[in-house]
């Protein structure tokens, strides 16, 4: 076996494969057993993924508890987003543990398909092409499994996508989503049957952000005149969020919707193009999309339930468009159930959430009835007695089982039925509140999991086509599993720093006003406007407290006076403001009572770090938050001094400093001391400007 210690994961290998490749996975599983290795996908131990737990959580659990992750790439798996996610999560584990714990196994794909898959960070991962018709394939397979390979900094940009997701969610979606459904009714052309109350997050897999409007084959997407606006406070800043309204038309039919293509994902493309990091945009793009979707729809975020439609499309080709996916989502939202005769669940006769026993729920259909009968007969043989309604009676040896489990038979009919969907959601809600898995979905043979709604699709299901599905169901009934699996937050600070410097601060540092005034000239004009007699240090000081907690807007430090905003830089619909302050330096000697103007603000990415510690899904501890806040400050300062940044963005070396301080130890007074030290350095280096008509005293 692979080297094992008391703290080692339970499994040697986690076999990642698409559902269509289960038979092939069993062949590799047997080969691993012959080597004496324990595989997470071992059929003798039941299903690899916990039934009833969301797939995303199962992936995190499987990678965390396995030493090696084996990615089986076939024609079925080569374009799977789940396989992409599992690969990246395994790479993040490698980066944390400094041991390459990923192997790629190609079977039944062409050399061109293999080369297309092995790009970016995947080029350094060992791989093997397996041909089951060759006698020595097992020997080659064993060799690559046993090879011990140290990691070679697979992720030079850190866990970029993960940090960007939380920055985007906490700084934007967390405000927009709860308010949109109420705000949208204020639009003059709002009608309940044509204007979606759901917010569309539209993301190109290529991370190349382009305008959404345009003519695409049968569809026309137009950007409307009216927009939705909302004022919020984020950190120490007042922000106005503007939601763009679109109209999509096909022939004589049309709908309205609000959408955003997260500009923050362009950070990853910009990093690669500028040469900051050899980032794999494809992998990080998919990671961003899937993590954001899981976060918004996570059970710990009930305020965001059913608020968002997520659309991902290629985005690399000129003609690539999300129009069809947007149209289909809108059609589904506004379609009625008139063409489908809703049948009340007949197996249990009462709502799932109120019946204190094991229940089997199915909508009347031939296939569903057959599977329901199989399940009931199997459970009856194991000591459970059912009423005619399909509810199990309590008995001495099945009391614990009966009071907990709800079994849902999923057919093409049942997954479209509103009653079944409500009952399924109610059962899941009960599971969430108890943090205990108690729902078992069973997918009837022949039903395509890709065609069923999200709530069913991304919850791990049993499949009737699996010959052992009844045995696996019975095993699940006797397990005590929790709903969620925390993922490791990884290195967030790099992605947060890149985003902050590339997508926000760079505009303020090198941007010009409409009439061409640069960074320094904006400061001089502001001093004239506020009529202050002081020296000007044209620099932005960004405050990063170790607690990542910000005081209320308008809070001033000791010996500091707030003057007001500097003229903003306008980029598209967004304005980039700086706030001007005056500090009275009281050091002995020539720095006695010297007044200096400067700009300062709190680093809003610190809000993302703070809020992540409060979200169960994020996997960030308070201790790690403080560590990454310091790393964010240090790395942001590195970026401002980096030759590539100054060459590609513009000269910013003396225009910005990120100041980290331990407010939990030294209090807010420590900021004044830091500011004084930084400003005095600028004065001594003569990095200041005299206001008009004021003579220098140096």
PDB file of N, CA and C in Angstrom, residues 440-493:
ATOM      1  N   UNK A 440     -33.106   9.970   0.155  1.00  0.00           N
ATOM      2  CA  UNK A 440     -32.474   9.072  -0.809  1.00  0.00           C
ATOM      3  C   UNK A 440     -33.211   9.183  -2.139  1.00  0.00           C
ATOM      4  N   UNK A 441     -32.620   9.880  -3.131  1.00  0.00           N
ATOM      5  CA  UNK A 441     -33.232   9.921  -4.460  1.00  0.00           C
ATOM      6  C   UNK A 441     -32.796   8.691  -5.264  1.00  0.00           C
ATOM      7  N   UNK A 442     -33.740   8.066  -5.956  1.00  0.00           N
ATOM      8  CA  UNK A 442     -33.435   6.914  -6.807  1.00  0.00           C
ATOM      9  C   UNK A 442     -33.844   7.262  -8.240  1.00  0.00           C
ATOM     10  N   UNK A 443     -32.878   7.279  -9.139  1.00  0.00           N
ATOM     11  CA  UNK A 443     -33.119   7.642 -10.540  1.00  0.00           C
ATOM     12  C   UNK A 443     -33.509   6.393 -11.325  1.00  0.00           C
ATOM     13  N   UNK A 444     -34.691   6.438 -11.931  1.00  0.00           N
ATOM     14  CA  UNK A 444     -35.192   5.299 -12.699  1.00  0.00           C
ATOM     15  C   UNK A 444     -34.360   5.120 -13.965  1.00  0.00           C
ATOM     16  N   UNK A 445     -34.129   3.881 -14.326  1.00  0.00           N
ATOM     17  CA  UNK A 445     -33.332   3.564 -15.506  1.00  0.00           C
ATOM     18  C   UNK A 445     -33.924   4.223 -16.746  1.00  0.00           C
ATOM     19  N   UNK A 446     -33.041   4.834 -17.547  1.00  0.00           N
ATOM     20  CA  UNK A 446     -33.472   5.479 -18.778  1.00  0.00           C
ATOM     21  C   UNK A 446     -33.708   6.969 -18.655  1.00  0.00           C
ATOM     22  N   UNK A 447     -33.724   7.505 -17.418  1.00  0.00           N
ATOM     23  CA  UNK A 447     -33.910   8.944 -17.209  1.00  0.00           C
ATOM     24  C   UNK A 447     -32.541   9.618 -17.228  1.00  0.00           C
ATOM     25  N   UNK A 448     -32.380  10.635 -18.083  1.00  0.00           N
ATOM     26  CA  UNK A 448     -31.117  11.357 -18.213  1.00  0.00           C
ATOM     27  C   UNK A 448     -31.009  12.371 -17.083  1.00  0.00           C
ATOM     28  N   UNK A 449     -30.003  12.217 -16.249  1.00  0.00           N
ATOM     29  CA  UNK A 449     -29.854  13.093 -15.088  1.00  0.00           C
ATOM     30  C   UNK A 449     -29.628  14.542 -15.493  1.00  0.00           C
ATOM     31  N   UNK A 450     -29.110  14.756 -16.725  1.00  0.00           N
ATOM     32  CA  UNK A 450     -28.850  16.119 -17.180  1.00  0.00           C
ATOM     33  C   UNK A 450     -30.139  16.883 -17.470  1.00  0.00           C
ATOM     34  N   UNK A 451     -31.251  16.182 -17.635  1.00  0.00           N
ATOM     35  CA  UNK A 451     -32.505  16.848 -18.014  1.00  0.00           C
ATOM     36  C   UNK A 451     -33.390  17.180 -16.820  1.00  0.00           C
ATOM     37  N   UNK A 452     -32.992  16.762 -15.633  1.00  0.00           N
ATOM     38  CA  UNK A 452     -33.864  16.986 -14.481  1.00  0.00           C
ATOM     39  C   UNK A 452     -33.427  18.246 -13.738  1.00  0.00           C
ATOM     40  N   UNK A 453     -34.312  18.863 -12.940  1.00  0.00           N
ATOM     41  CA  UNK A 453     -34.014  20.127 -12.263  1.00  0.00           C
ATOM     42  C   UNK A 453     -32.824  20.027 -11.314  1.00  0.00           C
ATOM     43  N   UNK A 454     -32.273  21.209 -11.011  1.00  0.00           N
ATOM     44  CA  UNK A 454     -31.061  21.291 -10.199  1.00  0.00           C
ATOM     45  C   UNK A 454     -31.180  20.557  -8.870  1.00  0.00           C
ATOM     46  N   UNK A 455     -32.299  20.763  -8.170  1.00  0.00           N
ATOM     47  CA  UNK A 455     -32.429  20.185  -6.842  1.00  0.00           C
ATOM     48  C   UNK A 455     -32.245  18.689  -6.815  1.00  0.00           C
ATOM     49  N   UNK A 456     -32.655  18.022  -7.892  1.00  0.00           N
ATOM     50  CA  UNK A 456     -32.463  16.569  -8.005  1.00  0.00           C
ATOM     51  C   UNK A 456     -31.092  16.247  -8.605  1.00  0.00           C
ATOM     52  N   UNK A 457     -30.716  17.016  -9.621  1.00  0.00           N
ATOM     53  CA  UNK A 457     -29.545  16.703 -10.440  1.00  0.00           C
ATOM     54  C   UNK A 457     -28.228  16.742  -9.671  1.00  0.00           C
ATOM     55  N   UNK A 458     -28.078  17.726  -8.790  1.00  0.00           N
ATOM     56  CA  UNK A 458     -26.787  17.880  -8.120  1.00  0.00           C
ATOM     57  C   UNK A 458     -26.784  17.307  -6.713  1.00  0.00           C
ATOM     58  N   UNK A 459     -27.838  16.580  -6.381  1.00  0.00           N
ATOM     59  CA  UNK A 459     -27.821  15.788  -5.161  1.00  0.00           C
ATOM     60  C   UNK A 459     -27.460  14.364  -5.568  1.00  0.00           C
ATOM     61  N   UNK A 460     -26.506  13.783  -4.882  1.00  0.00           N
ATOM     62  CA  UNK A 460     -26.049  12.450  -5.268  1.00  0.00           C
ATOM     63  C   UNK A 460     -27.203  11.449  -5.192  1.00  0.00           C
ATOM     64  N   UNK A 461     -27.419  10.736  -6.298  1.00  0.00           N
ATOM     65  CA  UNK A 461     -28.562   9.832  -6.403  1.00  0.00           C
ATOM     66  C   UNK A 461     -28.101   8.386  -6.551  1.00  0.00           C
ATOM     67  N   UNK A 462     -28.997   7.487  -6.201  1.00  0.00           N
ATOM     68  CA  UNK A 462     -28.829   6.084  -6.551  1.00  0.00           C
ATOM     69  C   UNK A 462     -29.438   5.874  -7.932  1.00  0.00           C
ATOM     70  N   UNK A 463     -28.880   4.972  -8.698  1.00  0.00           N
ATOM     71  CA  UNK A 463     -29.412   4.709 -10.031  1.00  0.00           C
ATOM     72  C   UNK A 463     -29.940   3.280 -10.107  1.00  0.00           C
ATOM     73  N   UNK A 464     -31.128   3.136 -10.596  1.00  0.00           N
ATOM     74  CA  UNK A 464     -31.734   1.816 -10.716  1.00  0.00           C
ATOM     75  C   UNK A 464     -30.902   0.907 -11.611  1.00  0.00           C
ATOM     76  N   UNK A 465     -30.209   1.507 -12.576  1.00  0.00           N
ATOM     77  CA  UNK A 465     -29.407   0.695 -13.501  1.00  0.00           C
ATOM     78  C   UNK A 465     -28.226   0.018 -12.808  1.00  0.00           C
ATOM     79  N   UNK A 466     -27.868   0.499 -11.618  1.00  0.00           N
ATOM     80  CA  UNK A 466     -26.820  -0.148 -10.831  1.00  0.00           C
ATOM     81  C   UNK A 466     -27.403  -1.431 -10.243  1.00  0.00           C
ATOM     82  N   UNK A 467     -26.855  -2.601 -10.562  1.00  0.00           N
ATOM     83  CA  UNK A 467     -27.427  -3.856 -10.060  1.00  0.00           C
ATOM     84  C   UNK A 467     -27.411  -3.966  -8.537  1.00  0.00           C
ATOM     85  N   UNK A 468     -26.581  -3.135  -7.889  1.00  0.00           N
ATOM     86  CA  UNK A 468     -26.493  -3.194  -6.432  1.00  0.00           C
ATOM     87  C   UNK A 468     -27.222  -2.031  -5.763  1.00  0.00           C
ATOM     88  N   UNK A 469     -28.121  -1.386  -6.491  1.00  0.00           N
ATOM     89  CA  UNK A 469     -28.694  -0.156  -5.930  1.00  0.00           C
ATOM     90  C   UNK A 469     -29.513  -0.409  -4.670  1.00  0.00           C
ATOM     91  N   UNK A 470     -30.197  -1.543  -4.576  1.00  0.00           N
ATOM     92  CA  UNK A 470     -30.984  -1.832  -3.376  1.00  0.00           C
ATOM     93  C   UNK A 470     -30.082  -2.094  -2.169  1.00  0.00           C
ATOM     94  N   UNK A 471     -28.977  -2.819  -2.397  1.00  0.00           N
ATOM     95  CA  UNK A 471     -28.032  -3.068  -1.304  1.00  0.00           C
ATOM     96  C   UNK A 471     -27.390  -1.763  -0.828  1.00  0.00           C
ATOM     97  N   UNK A 472     -27.076  -0.873  -1.788  1.00  0.00           N
ATOM     98  CA  UNK A 472     -26.479   0.414  -1.421  1.00  0.00           C
ATOM     99  C   UNK A 472     -27.491   1.275  -0.657  1.00  0.00           C
ATOM    100  N   UNK A 473     -28.755   1.182  -1.060  1.00  0.00           N
ATOM    101  CA  UNK A 473     -29.797   1.906  -0.333  1.00  0.00           C
ATOM    102  C   UNK A 473     -29.868   1.412   1.110  1.00  0.00           C
ATOM    103  N   UNK A 474     -29.849   0.100   1.286  1.00  0.00           N
ATOM    104  CA  UNK A 474     -29.935  -0.483   2.627  1.00  0.00           C
ATOM    105  C   UNK A 474     -28.747  -0.065   3.489  1.00  0.00           C
ATOM    106  N   UNK A 475     -27.560  -0.025   2.864  1.00  0.00           N
ATOM    107  CA  UNK A 475     -26.362   0.406   3.593  1.00  0.00           C
ATOM    108  C   UNK A 475     -26.493   1.876   4.004  1.00  0.00           C
ATOM    109  N   UNK A 476     -27.013   2.697   3.099  1.00  0.00           N
ATOM    110  CA  UNK A 476     -27.184   4.121   3.397  1.00  0.00           C
ATOM    111  C   UNK A 476     -28.146   4.333   4.558  1.00  0.00           C
ATOM    112  N   UNK A 477     -29.202   3.524   4.604  1.00  0.00           N
ATOM    113  CA  UNK A 477     -30.195   3.646   5.676  1.00  0.00           C
ATOM    114  C   UNK A 477     -29.592   3.420   7.057  1.00  0.00           C
ATOM    115  N   UNK A 478     -28.493   2.696   7.108  1.00  0.00           N
ATOM    116  CA  UNK A 478     -27.883   2.368   8.394  1.00  0.00           C
ATOM    117  C   UNK A 478     -26.682   3.260   8.716  1.00  0.00           C
ATOM    118  N   UNK A 479     -26.428   4.270   7.886  1.00  0.00           N
ATOM    119  CA  UNK A 479     -25.294   5.160   8.123  1.00  0.00           C
ATOM    120  C   UNK A 479     -25.771   6.453   8.772  1.00  0.00           C
ATOM    121  N   UNK A 480     -24.873   7.076   9.512  1.00  0.00           N
ATOM    122  CA  UNK A 480     -25.167   8.370  10.126  1.00  0.00           C
ATOM    123  C   UNK A 480     -24.222   9.394   9.504  1.00  0.00           C
ATOM    124  N   UNK A 481     -24.681  10.068   8.482  1.00  0.00           N
ATOM    125  CA  UNK A 481     -23.842  11.004   7.732  1.00  0.00           C
ATOM    126  C   UNK A 481     -24.374  12.424   7.865  1.00  0.00           C
ATOM    127  N   UNK A 482     -23.431  13.384   7.843  1.00  0.00           N
ATOM    128  CA  UNK A 482     -23.799  14.795   7.876  1.00  0.00           C
ATOM    129  C   UNK A 482     -24.009  15.306   6.455  1.00  0.00           C
ATOM    130  N   UNK A 483     -24.693  16.439   6.357  1.00  0.00           N
ATOM    131  CA  UNK A 483     -25.030  16.992   5.054  1.00  0.00           C
ATOM    132  C   UNK A 483     -23.828  17.592   4.344  1.00  0.00           C
ATOM    133  N   UNK A 484     -22.988  18.329   5.066  1.00  0.00           N
ATOM    134  CA  UNK A 484     -21.997  19.140   4.379  1.00  0.00           C
ATOM    135  C   UNK A 484     -20.572  18.705   4.684  1.00  0.00           C
ATOM    136  N   UNK A 485     -19.702  18.986   3.737  1.00  0.00           N
ATOM    137  CA  UNK A 485     -18.277  18.686   3.866  1.00  0.00           C
ATOM    138  C   UNK A 485     -17.521  19.980   3.587  1.00  0.00           C
ATOM    139  N   UNK A 486     -16.822  20.498   4.591  1.00  0.00           N
ATOM    140  CA  UNK A 486     -16.096  21.751   4.388  1.00  0.00           C
ATOM    141  C   UNK A 486     -14.912  21.534   3.458  1.00  0.00           C
ATOM    142  N   UNK A 487     -14.701  22.472   2.557  1.00  0.00           N
ATOM    143  CA  UNK A 487     -13.530  22.393   1.704  1.00  0.00           C
ATOM    144  C   UNK A 487     -12.439  23.272   2.281  1.00  0.00           C
ATOM    145  N   UNK A 488     -11.196  22.997   1.903  1.00  0.00           N
ATOM    146  CA  UNK A 488     -10.072  23.811   2.333  1.00  0.00           C
ATOM    147  C   UNK A 488     -10.095  25.107   1.548  1.00  0.00           C
ATOM    148  N   UNK A 489      -9.986  26.220   2.243  1.00  0.00           N
ATOM    149  CA  UNK A 489     -10.086  27.511   1.565  1.00  0.00           C
ATOM    150  C   UNK A 489      -8.908  27.764   0.633  1.00  0.00           C
ATOM    151  N   UNK A 490      -7.743  27.166   0.942  1.00  0.00           N
ATOM    152  CA  UNK A 490      -6.596  27.337   0.060  1.00  0.00           C
ATOM    153  C   UNK A 490      -6.001  28.732   0.183  1.00  0.00           C
ATOM    154  N   UNK A 491      -5.112  29.052  -0.752  1.00  0.00           N
ATOM    155  CA  UNK A 491      -4.433  30.350  -0.761  1.00  0.00           C
ATOM    156  C   UNK A 491      -5.306  31.371  -1.466  1.00  0.00           C
ATOM    157  N   UNK A 492      -6.047  32.119  -0.676  1.00  0.00           N
ATOM    158  CA  UNK A 492      -6.978  33.084  -1.239  1.00  0.00           C
ATOM    159  C   UNK A 492      -6.336  34.436  -1.511  1.00  0.00           C
ATOM    160  N   UNK A 493      -5.291  34.749  -0.758  1.00  0.00           N
ATOM    161  CA  UNK A 493      -4.779  36.118  -0.762  1.00  0.00           C
ATOM    162  C   UNK A 493      -4.272  36.557  -2.120  1.00  0.00           C
TER     163      UNK A 493
END
